[in-house]
């Protein structure tokens, strides 16, 4: 099957389903295969009824002694039977499924799969799924893929579609030359694709993943280096006046800049007045105060009559920057027009924003990807900034820069990575590190707890809210997912509604909501109209609500430490003492130990390094270090060795064949271009 074939070419996918797949950005067969599982499940080993405990989701072997009983209650038929012996009975109950009765032969042994509950002192499974014994035995071995979903599409549908593709003709040519593959000990491409979706076992999964991660890194670095070789440094054509202006603003800030902020700022100001245009990365841990640097650099440009623009990865963050910048201009009495441009604005609002771009040659422009769309035409753009850069591709950065005439480029990232890796990943940029957080801030108090602690946590949240503060509660899932025993925002908010008194307003925020809805919720939270925000990790980047003092993270064991660190960075931003409650729902000792690392350190670099030491190969799945979208599979921390390999191999390849013209490299070049394109398409707001 051709990877560019439309998804409708897959048997069983019609226009309607294709439209749903479209929502997941799956348009072609290639997209479908690149929609890697986000996790895998293995069915639990089937137990005896005596081994069950309350609350677990389990598979149980049971012999059905008598034909099940069907009771006709007023509301519905209820089918019931009991398995196990007198010492350890397990009641099985099905609602509205009277036909179950004829499915279970008396004397037959089956496996029942479901959640174990206690009712009237007895263990009960409601609506268990029924399997024949042999059928379940086969399932116990397999890894089943769990895919990211969207409304209307089930995990089964995706699984089936992927299986159908693999059942067809052999697939794609391997993008890596055999030479590189052999040298770096990587498996074949189609094998890797198949195994990443349907692994035979853990070993093949690791092998497959390594290959695909290598590809991601390799083509990413190649794309960057290939273009870098061709780029000459641009002369700085902008004339900035009056150095003292920024100094004056600094004097009037309500706080003194940290030493690290001052160093970074002077590097920026120096670049902007240097012979070549600036190409700089500001790398600074969460809460190190990067936004104010962006503002001062933009004000500097404005003061000299130039436009500047800052692009944020989410609507929420863009709107927040917009509000901050307007406030700062007002506080400073600056007459700088601040313009907002985001995807969710109405056509009319957008038109007005476009007009402002033409009207104000010294505007500060704040927005999302909408800033780099065709219709946004700038006048006099001297500085472009991308905030939380790791969410954007290199190409996007270039598209952004192309909106001006060789503007200064500033990139801000909170990803705590060691300098050596930063040089690989941002090879084309100069780097400033903001390695200090404002001193007067109180460090966040952390605790790692088990689920039994929840009632206490809720009353603590309530107490904080009564004291005028706000709280975040983070869940890994948006909605319940079959077979995954993880908390989800939708049910969680309902649960909290019953627990908290009605005067506490709750908000719900997740990535599947429409941008306008998200904005509304976030604005309500900012205005303290919502006190407790139940959210997925969409709040992970950049959001700044200094009044929030509690970050409660459910299923903390499922998040990477760097990601937890980012989440924790959402509190501790104001003067009040803040708290981070990490709920570990697993029994695993390693999970506990990992989480305790966060207790010991507030330093992103240290955390990432300590985390790596604790991991085994099996931990690669289901845990992601950070919410970075840049790589579908690769994780710059845990795959640091692969990253270095890929980087070395790129250097050698380009040294041998800088134009990638030799016959065995033509394919590589083609794939590099398509990977860059795909990466861009996958980036979402
Ligand atoms: P990040 O680096 O994570 O983007 P922000 O720029 O959002 O951090 O800053 C977090 C908070 O710290 C903001 O409320 C900001 O006003 C404040 N802040 C920034 N610099 C300082 C400083 N030098 N002293 C005190 N507070 C500061
Ligand atoms: Mg920020």
XYZ file of C-alpha atoms and ligand atoms in Angstrom:
713
model
C 0.000 0.000 0.000
C 1.233 3.465 -0.824
C 1.897 5.545 2.253
C 0.470 8.602 0.539
C -2.777 6.818 -0.252
C -5.785 8.405 1.387
C -6.970 6.667 4.500
C -10.164 5.672 2.659
C -8.020 3.236 0.676
C -7.968 1.062 3.789
C -10.772 -1.476 3.632
C -13.556 -0.646 6.040
C -12.857 3.085 6.245
C -15.471 5.192 4.532
C -15.843 8.938 4.263
C -17.465 9.255 7.661
C -14.783 7.386 9.539
C -12.148 9.163 7.480
C -13.478 12.490 8.737
C -13.053 11.279 12.315
C -9.546 10.064 11.575
C -8.950 13.529 10.167
C -9.495 14.945 13.627
C -6.500 12.906 14.758
C -4.578 14.308 11.780
C -4.634 10.917 10.134
C -5.256 11.524 6.468
C -3.041 9.030 4.721
C -1.968 5.460 5.282
C 1.421 6.798 6.347
C -0.226 9.007 8.971
C -2.091 6.001 10.306
C 1.084 3.987 10.781
C 2.768 6.979 12.359
C -0.040 7.155 14.901
C 1.969 5.074 17.319
C 0.301 3.566 20.354
C 0.493 5.797 23.392
C 0.661 2.770 25.590
C 0.145 -0.982 25.610
C -1.977 -3.174 27.775
C -1.494 -6.751 28.672
C -4.459 -8.595 30.023
C -3.842 -9.657 33.592
C -3.057 -13.270 34.346
C -6.348 -14.947 35.247
C -6.758 -15.535 38.986
C -8.768 -17.810 41.233
C -11.728 -16.180 43.001
C -9.903 -16.556 46.329
C -7.078 -14.349 45.073
C -9.254 -11.342 44.285
C -9.291 -8.137 46.231
C -11.750 -5.311 46.247
C -11.190 -2.490 43.784
C -8.946 -4.262 41.304
C -9.707 -4.874 37.665
C -9.065 -8.549 37.229
C -9.584 -11.661 35.195
C -10.935 -14.556 37.184
C -11.327 -18.227 36.305
C -14.673 -19.541 37.349
C -16.754 -22.644 36.898
C -20.423 -21.985 36.378
C -22.337 -24.582 38.328
C -25.923 -23.828 37.495
C -27.714 -22.018 34.707
C -27.626 -18.337 35.628
C -30.697 -16.821 37.140
C -32.521 -14.020 35.363
C -34.526 -11.784 37.644
C -37.009 -9.363 36.209
C -36.772 -6.217 38.310
C -39.000 -3.252 37.669
C -36.383 -1.443 35.661
C -34.564 -4.207 33.853
C -33.690 -7.858 33.687
C -30.724 -8.797 35.893
C -28.711 -11.939 35.209
C -26.827 -13.444 38.133
C -24.610 -16.360 38.961
C -21.924 -17.221 41.479
C -18.504 -18.751 40.907
C -15.812 -19.854 43.354
C -16.398 -21.939 46.448
C -18.151 -21.303 49.707
C -15.050 -19.714 51.242
C -14.465 -17.352 48.367
C -17.613 -16.784 46.354
C -17.750 -14.209 43.605
C -21.066 -12.941 42.377
C -21.379 -12.086 38.719
C -24.071 -9.667 37.631
C -25.183 -8.457 34.221
C -27.821 -5.795 33.692
C -30.093 -5.763 30.662
C -28.338 -8.774 29.172
C -30.712 -11.703 29.675
C -29.103 -13.557 26.752
C -26.032 -14.163 28.936
C -28.007 -16.978 30.474
C -27.789 -19.076 27.365
C -24.113 -18.230 26.798
C -22.918 -19.827 30.009
C -23.239 -23.581 29.983
C -23.646 -25.166 33.428
C -20.407 -26.927 34.356
C -18.376 -24.805 31.942
C -15.263 -22.912 33.016
C -14.791 -19.352 31.784
C -12.663 -16.322 32.376
C -14.513 -13.220 33.555
C -12.896 -9.840 33.196
C -14.032 -6.768 35.091
C -13.765 -4.636 38.182
C -14.128 -6.313 41.571
C -16.419 -4.504 44.016
C -17.752 -5.208 47.456
C -21.512 -5.076 47.993
C -23.227 -6.129 51.206
C -19.963 -7.684 52.307
C -19.642 -9.861 49.210
C -17.330 -9.589 46.236
C -19.163 -8.756 43.032
C -18.220 -8.222 39.416
C -20.728 -6.214 37.412
C -20.975 -6.578 33.657
C -17.852 -8.738 33.357
C -16.663 -9.613 29.856
C -16.807 -13.369 29.256
C -14.042 -15.332 27.550
C -13.582 -18.996 26.798
C -10.578 -20.310 28.655
C -8.385 -20.998 25.608
C -9.364 -17.664 24.151
C -8.157 -15.835 27.230
C -4.974 -17.868 27.498
C -3.959 -16.608 24.037
C -4.758 -13.029 24.982
C -2.618 -13.107 28.098
C 0.524 -13.190 25.952
C -0.175 -10.275 23.690
C 0.529 -6.603 24.001
C -2.434 -4.630 22.849
C -1.918 -1.150 21.511
C -3.667 1.760 23.166
C -4.057 4.693 20.822
C -4.772 8.350 21.387
C -8.410 8.811 20.446
C -10.884 11.455 19.596
C -14.642 11.525 20.025
C -16.364 8.951 17.813
C -13.356 6.721 17.238
C -12.641 3.676 19.316
C -9.382 1.977 20.046
C -10.713 -1.051 18.205
C -11.329 0.890 15.043
C -7.786 2.157 14.916
C -6.368 -1.238 15.804
C -8.387 -2.828 13.038
C -7.355 -0.248 10.466
C -3.681 -0.705 11.294
C -4.018 -4.483 11.102
C -5.672 -4.203 7.720
C -2.777 -2.152 6.382
C -0.219 -4.650 7.637
C -2.202 -7.522 6.160
C -1.814 -5.989 2.695
C 1.224 -5.808 0.433
C 4.637 -5.208 1.887
C 5.074 -1.658 2.743
C 7.621 1.035 2.354
C 11.225 1.277 1.264
C 13.563 1.664 4.216
C 14.551 5.331 4.445
C 17.951 4.600 5.984
C 20.752 3.250 3.815
C 21.772 -0.278 4.830
C 25.186 1.037 5.760
C 23.862 3.298 8.505
C 21.417 0.679 9.650
C 24.119 -1.916 10.089
C 26.562 0.413 11.717
C 24.075 1.634 14.264
C 22.575 -1.836 14.733
C 19.071 -0.891 13.814
C 16.325 -3.216 12.685
C 14.549 -2.954 9.350
C 11.955 -0.213 8.981
C 8.810 -2.177 8.156
C 9.579 -4.664 10.882
C 9.908 -1.763 13.317
C 6.592 -0.290 12.245
C 4.800 -3.583 12.657
C 6.338 -4.270 16.038
C 5.635 -0.844 17.429
C 1.938 -1.431 16.808
C 1.757 -5.131 17.610
C 4.815 -6.189 19.568
C 5.549 -9.890 19.891
C 7.118 -9.244 23.257
C 9.013 -6.643 25.217
C 12.320 -7.253 23.431
C 10.976 -6.702 19.961
C 9.145 -3.648 21.195
C 12.372 -2.157 22.504
C 14.199 -2.974 19.270
C 11.443 -1.457 17.171
C 11.225 1.621 19.286
C 14.954 2.214 19.140
C 14.876 2.109 15.361
C 11.987 4.551 15.075
C 13.456 6.886 17.671
C 16.738 6.888 15.761
C 14.869 7.871 12.605
C 13.086 10.702 14.356
C 16.294 12.154 15.729
C 18.324 11.470 12.619
C 15.978 13.189 10.206
C 15.311 16.040 12.578
C 19.013 16.791 13.004
C 19.730 16.185 9.343
C 17.057 18.645 8.304
C 18.446 21.260 10.651
C 22.094 20.745 9.726
C 21.436 20.428 6.019
C 19.757 23.821 5.954
C 22.219 25.354 8.319
C 25.093 24.591 5.982
C 23.323 26.588 3.332
C 22.522 29.554 5.452
C 24.844 32.439 5.838
C 24.538 34.725 8.762
C 22.369 37.656 7.841
C 23.621 41.164 8.308
C 21.745 43.124 10.924
C 19.853 45.828 9.066
C 17.953 47.186 12.024
C 18.999 50.273 13.845
C 18.110 50.307 17.476
C 18.504 53.536 19.294
C 19.070 54.689 22.791
C 20.383 51.947 25.019
C 19.089 53.654 28.139
C 15.418 53.039 27.396
C 15.490 49.411 28.514
C 17.583 50.332 31.538
C 14.896 52.759 32.591
C 12.194 50.114 32.234
C 14.282 47.748 34.322
C 14.530 50.355 37.063
C 10.778 50.622 37.178
C 9.965 46.914 37.365
C 8.319 45.870 40.623
C 11.190 43.420 41.143
C 14.897 43.324 40.425
C 15.960 40.973 37.641
C 17.998 38.018 38.778
C 21.653 37.876 37.783
C 20.844 35.212 35.196
C 18.041 37.316 33.723
C 20.380 40.293 33.495
C 23.039 38.259 31.732
C 20.570 36.862 29.204
C 19.070 40.280 28.606
C 22.404 41.896 27.974
C 23.252 39.136 25.501
C 19.992 39.814 23.707
C 20.553 43.543 23.611
C 24.090 43.036 22.427
C 22.940 40.704 19.613
C 20.278 43.137 18.492
C 22.929 45.792 18.076
C 25.548 43.513 16.605
C 26.693 43.127 12.992
C 24.518 40.027 12.387
C 20.934 39.252 13.258
C 20.333 37.484 16.538
C 19.720 33.734 16.560
C 19.489 32.893 20.216
C 17.965 30.302 22.498
C 17.038 31.319 26.031
C 16.909 28.219 28.092
C 15.528 28.647 31.573
C 13.779 26.437 34.049
C 10.100 26.955 34.822
C 9.510 30.126 36.764
C 12.921 31.567 35.958
C 11.179 34.587 34.451
C 11.589 34.385 30.698
C 8.453 36.321 29.787
C 9.755 39.595 31.103
C 12.886 39.172 28.974
C 10.715 38.755 25.903
C 8.765 41.840 26.842
C 11.845 43.977 27.350
C 13.367 42.863 24.047
C 10.105 43.618 22.256
C 9.788 46.991 23.960
C 13.340 47.717 22.855
C 12.343 47.065 19.227
C 9.155 49.111 19.563
C 11.013 52.019 21.014
C 13.077 52.156 17.840
C 9.951 51.984 15.704
C 10.004 48.294 14.794
C 7.440 45.552 15.050
C 8.068 42.429 17.051
C 6.044 39.251 17.518
C 5.912 36.437 20.023
C 4.368 33.072 19.188
C 3.087 30.765 21.930
C 2.189 27.097 21.485
C -1.319 27.358 22.928
C -4.202 29.807 22.807
C -4.237 29.885 26.568
C -0.640 30.964 26.780
C -0.925 33.478 23.937
C -3.866 35.176 25.618
C -2.023 35.240 28.857
C 1.028 36.899 27.310
C -1.240 39.385 25.621
C -2.841 40.356 28.931
C 0.567 40.560 30.631
C 2.076 42.727 27.905
C -0.862 45.108 27.863
C -0.659 45.436 31.594
C 3.076 46.090 31.481
C 2.643 48.768 28.783
C -0.017 50.399 30.899
C 2.107 50.244 34.055
C 5.042 51.776 32.218
C 2.884 54.351 30.467
C 4.090 53.088 27.096
C 1.996 53.919 24.060
C 2.859 50.700 22.260
C 0.001 49.003 20.406
C -0.299 45.374 21.520
C -2.032 43.134 18.972
C -3.458 39.661 19.572
C -3.806 37.135 16.775
C -4.982 33.584 17.427
C -6.792 30.868 15.529
C -9.962 30.985 17.578
C -10.660 34.662 16.914
C -13.630 35.413 14.674
C -13.040 36.347 11.059
C -13.816 39.929 11.890
C -11.433 40.041 14.836
C -8.727 38.544 12.693
C -9.313 41.078 9.957
C -8.898 43.839 12.473
C -5.689 42.279 13.743
C -4.333 42.070 10.187
C -5.166 45.727 9.719
C -3.340 46.609 12.906
C -0.246 44.881 11.549
C -0.324 47.297 8.637
C -1.311 50.273 10.710
C 1.233 50.144 13.525
C 4.861 49.834 12.451
C 5.932 49.542 16.095
C 3.317 47.021 17.295
C 3.997 44.220 19.733
C 2.205 41.218 18.337
C 1.220 38.229 20.416
C -0.322 35.046 19.091
C -0.318 31.379 18.206
C 0.444 29.616 14.927
C -1.996 32.091 13.422
C 0.961 34.478 13.359
C 2.643 32.504 10.613
C -0.387 31.968 8.444
C -0.407 33.454 4.983
C -2.848 36.202 5.720
C -0.717 37.684 8.460
C 1.386 40.260 6.667
C 3.758 42.292 8.754
C 5.306 45.614 8.232
C 8.687 46.306 9.641
C 9.151 43.141 11.666
C 12.513 43.196 13.431
C 12.203 40.543 16.132
C 10.410 37.219 16.298
C 10.209 35.209 19.494
C 8.895 31.698 19.950
C 7.989 30.808 23.502
C 8.271 27.187 24.632
C 10.101 26.530 21.405
C 10.306 22.777 21.831
C 6.747 22.637 20.665
C 7.592 24.059 17.291
C 9.517 22.647 14.417
C 12.575 24.183 12.874
C 10.611 24.918 9.733
C 8.011 26.841 11.599
C 10.697 28.942 13.108
C 11.905 29.640 9.612
C 8.438 30.421 8.309
C 8.049 32.824 11.179
C 11.357 34.503 10.412
C 10.376 34.744 6.742
C 7.526 37.038 7.808
C 10.107 39.746 8.238
C 13.208 40.632 6.349
C 15.898 38.698 8.244
C 14.548 39.605 11.674
C 16.244 38.840 14.962
C 15.230 35.443 16.263
C 14.789 34.586 19.898
C 13.660 31.201 21.066
C 12.607 30.477 24.638
C 12.504 27.006 26.118
C 11.845 25.624 29.570
C 13.047 22.151 28.722
C 15.867 21.507 31.116
C 18.452 19.826 28.969
C 22.183 19.586 29.439
C 24.186 21.907 27.290
C 25.632 19.137 25.131
C 22.162 17.990 24.124
C 21.003 21.559 23.622
C 23.804 22.052 21.136
C 22.644 19.007 19.187
C 18.983 19.946 19.241
C 19.448 23.636 18.680
C 22.642 23.385 16.703
C 21.934 26.527 14.776
C 21.433 28.843 17.743
C 23.520 30.656 20.341
C 22.479 29.706 23.841
C 21.836 31.721 27.003
C 20.970 29.847 30.154
C 18.767 31.406 32.841
C 19.799 29.203 35.715
C 18.379 31.098 38.657
C 14.868 31.558 39.978
C 13.820 34.753 41.758
C 15.111 34.453 45.292
C 12.241 35.635 47.395
C 9.949 32.913 46.175
C 9.152 30.145 48.667
C 10.029 26.687 47.375
C 6.992 24.508 46.666
C 6.270 21.919 49.371
C 5.871 18.465 47.899
C 4.329 15.237 49.010
C 3.907 11.844 47.417
C 0.808 10.030 48.671
C -1.368 7.040 47.912
C -4.981 7.204 46.840
C -6.151 6.705 50.429
C -4.931 10.206 51.155
C -7.449 11.800 48.795
C -10.044 12.814 51.416
C -7.338 14.691 53.291
C -6.124 16.283 50.083
C -9.626 17.470 49.249
C -10.117 19.119 52.604
C -6.724 20.717 52.213
C -7.751 22.071 48.810
C -10.949 23.384 50.314
C -9.013 25.095 53.069
C -6.678 26.758 50.560
C -9.641 27.922 48.491
C -11.267 29.374 51.585
C -8.030 31.254 52.202
C -8.524 32.865 48.783
C -6.251 30.628 46.724
C -6.792 28.309 43.795
C -5.835 24.787 42.844
C -5.145 22.563 39.855
C -6.019 18.878 39.730
C -4.358 17.006 36.875
C -5.550 13.696 35.402
C -3.779 11.752 32.667
C -6.896 11.055 30.611
C -9.698 13.173 29.194
C -12.307 10.432 29.396
C -12.362 6.888 30.640
C -10.491 4.487 28.359
C -11.341 0.824 28.301
C -8.826 -1.353 30.149
C -6.960 1.658 31.523
C -7.270 2.183 35.197
C -6.340 5.852 35.139
C -8.130 8.933 36.350
C -9.910 11.056 33.764
C -10.919 14.698 33.927
C -14.548 14.184 32.896
C -15.436 11.820 35.726
C -13.142 13.527 38.166
C -14.852 16.868 37.908
C -18.186 15.148 38.576
C -16.737 13.421 41.595
C -15.337 16.657 43.004
C -18.671 18.361 42.435
C -20.164 15.971 44.962
C -17.358 16.446 47.421
C -16.887 20.210 47.430
C -19.499 22.662 48.709
C -21.414 24.406 45.935
C -19.739 27.781 46.420
C -16.461 26.364 45.176
C -16.520 26.684 41.419
C -14.938 23.903 39.393
C -13.546 24.135 35.886
C -12.732 21.472 33.310
C -9.955 21.867 30.771
C -8.554 19.448 28.226
C -7.104 19.337 24.760
C -10.215 18.011 23.073
C -12.216 21.099 23.926
C -12.716 23.823 21.342
C -10.256 26.710 21.623
C -13.020 29.135 22.592
C -14.126 26.840 25.396
C -10.580 26.480 26.606
C -10.079 30.237 26.604
C -13.241 30.759 28.568
C -12.289 28.281 31.249
C -8.769 29.606 31.501
C -9.972 33.185 31.722
C -12.408 32.220 34.452
C -9.572 30.550 36.322
C -7.352 33.592 35.907
C -10.129 35.797 37.257
C -10.630 33.428 40.199
C -14.198 32.739 39.083
C -13.127 29.119 39.043
C -11.213 27.965 42.108
C -10.383 24.379 41.277
C -9.353 23.543 37.741
C -9.476 19.888 36.734
C -7.257 19.570 33.716
C -5.091 17.341 31.595
C -1.506 18.359 31.000
C -2.614 21.182 28.675
C -1.704 23.559 31.497
C 1.787 22.161 31.495
C 3.390 24.875 29.433
C 3.790 28.418 30.455
C 0.510 29.150 32.215
C 0.971 31.724 34.945
C -1.719 32.078 37.607
C 0.214 33.273 40.651
C -2.826 32.917 42.919
C -2.873 29.147 42.449
C -1.137 27.431 45.361
C -2.002 23.746 45.018
C -1.079 21.352 42.262
C -2.599 17.934 42.793
C -1.526 15.318 40.262
C -3.457 12.071 39.922
C -1.625 8.994 38.612
C 1.604 10.877 39.092
C 3.410 7.589 38.444
C 2.355 7.857 34.813
C 4.134 11.115 34.128
C 7.755 11.748 33.393
C 9.607 13.618 36.068
C 10.433 16.541 33.834
C 6.766 16.791 33.004
C 5.828 16.684 36.673
C 8.387 19.355 37.250
C 6.733 21.523 34.595
C 3.345 20.918 36.154
C 4.634 21.750 39.586
C 6.057 24.926 38.063
C 2.480 26.193 37.658
C 2.362 26.895 41.402
C 4.824 28.708 43.607
C 4.599 31.731 41.325
C 3.271 34.196 43.845
C 4.213 35.165 47.379
C 2.165 32.511 49.186
C 3.412 29.057 50.133
C 2.490 26.518 47.469
C 2.041 22.750 47.516
C 2.363 19.900 45.084
C 0.485 16.707 45.922
C 1.475 13.761 43.788
C -0.904 10.833 44.024
C 0.819 7.553 43.273
C -1.906 5.069 42.382
C 0.518 2.216 41.753
C 2.040 -0.161 44.255
C 5.399 0.031 42.552
C 8.426 0.851 44.656
C 10.334 2.305 41.724
C 7.458 4.635 40.955
C 7.552 5.819 44.531
C 11.301 6.316 44.423
C 11.093 8.218 41.173
C 8.491 10.566 42.559
C 10.533 11.154 45.670
C 13.258 12.640 43.474
C 10.935 15.595 43.002
C 10.747 15.988 46.746
C 14.461 16.373 46.960
C 15.075 18.755 44.118
C 13.582 21.767 42.451
C 16.168 21.811 39.715
C 14.985 20.552 36.343
C 18.431 19.406 35.225
C 19.080 17.424 38.355
C 15.658 15.804 38.195
C 16.054 14.639 34.636
C 19.457 13.139 35.390
C 18.307 11.338 38.537
C 15.271 9.991 36.713
C 17.386 8.385 34.024
C 19.406 6.455 36.562
C 16.306 4.849 38.000
C 14.846 3.599 34.786
C 14.917 0.216 33.210
C 14.155 -0.443 29.550
C 10.646 -1.528 30.419
C 9.873 1.922 31.750
C 10.146 3.440 28.300
C 6.512 3.000 27.597
C 3.638 4.799 29.125
C 5.945 7.371 30.643
C 7.007 10.416 28.763
C 9.558 12.799 30.085
C 7.857 15.819 28.753
C 4.834 16.747 26.785
C 6.959 17.676 23.849
C 5.290 17.084 20.561
C 8.378 17.408 18.559
C 9.137 13.727 18.619
C 6.402 11.171 18.482
C 8.391 8.511 20.294
C 11.836 9.787 21.109
C 12.568 11.264 24.457
C 15.639 13.422 24.599
C 16.492 12.294 28.114
C 16.026 8.600 28.080
C 17.161 8.304 24.494
C 20.106 10.629 24.906
C 22.491 7.929 23.678
C 20.475 7.397 20.504
C 20.336 11.147 20.052
C 24.114 11.352 20.147
C 24.467 8.440 17.726
C 22.070 10.044 15.328
C 23.866 13.355 15.615
C 27.268 11.760 14.916
C 25.894 9.903 11.949
C 24.397 13.092 10.519
C 27.727 14.889 10.788
C 29.481 12.104 8.921
C 26.831 11.854 6.268
C 26.948 15.567 5.551
C 30.728 15.552 5.567
C 30.699 12.840 2.884
C 27.866 14.207 0.833
C 26.789 17.709 1.850
C 24.206 17.991 -0.926
C 22.832 14.473 -0.462
C 23.105 13.823 -4.167
C 24.765 10.418 -4.323
C 22.289 7.744 -5.452
C 22.124 5.981 -2.085
C 21.317 9.260 -0.361
C 18.560 10.482 -2.630
C 16.048 8.513 -0.652
C 17.426 9.929 2.576
C 16.968 13.452 1.330
C 13.454 12.796 0.141
C 12.558 11.270 3.473
C 14.137 14.141 5.373
C 11.894 16.568 3.550
C 8.809 14.530 4.122
C 9.636 13.991 7.794
C 9.996 17.739 8.252
C 6.650 18.231 6.562
C 4.949 15.539 8.609
C 6.352 16.868 11.802
C 4.910 20.222 10.969
C 1.525 18.751 10.178
C 1.449 16.921 13.463
C 2.061 20.037 15.494
C -1.155 21.196 16.979
C -2.402 24.075 18.988
P 8.863 31.212 32.907
O 10.349 31.345 32.857
O 8.418 29.875 33.423
O 8.220 31.580 31.608
P 7.476 33.533 33.868
O 8.126 34.460 32.932
O 6.079 33.125 33.574
O 8.369 32.228 34.026
O 7.591 34.149 35.334
C 6.951 33.610 36.443
C 6.572 34.692 37.445
O 7.731 35.272 38.028
C 5.812 35.842 36.834
O 4.725 36.132 37.663
C 6.834 36.968 36.790
O 6.223 38.218 36.901
C 7.695 36.678 37.993
N 9.087 37.159 37.891
C 9.868 37.178 36.799
N 11.107 37.644 37.083
C 11.109 37.914 38.407
C 12.094 38.444 39.323
N 13.327 38.749 38.914
N 11.718 38.583 40.611
C 10.483 38.269 41.031
N 9.516 37.784 40.233
C 9.823 37.608 38.936
Mg 7.025 30.879 30.146
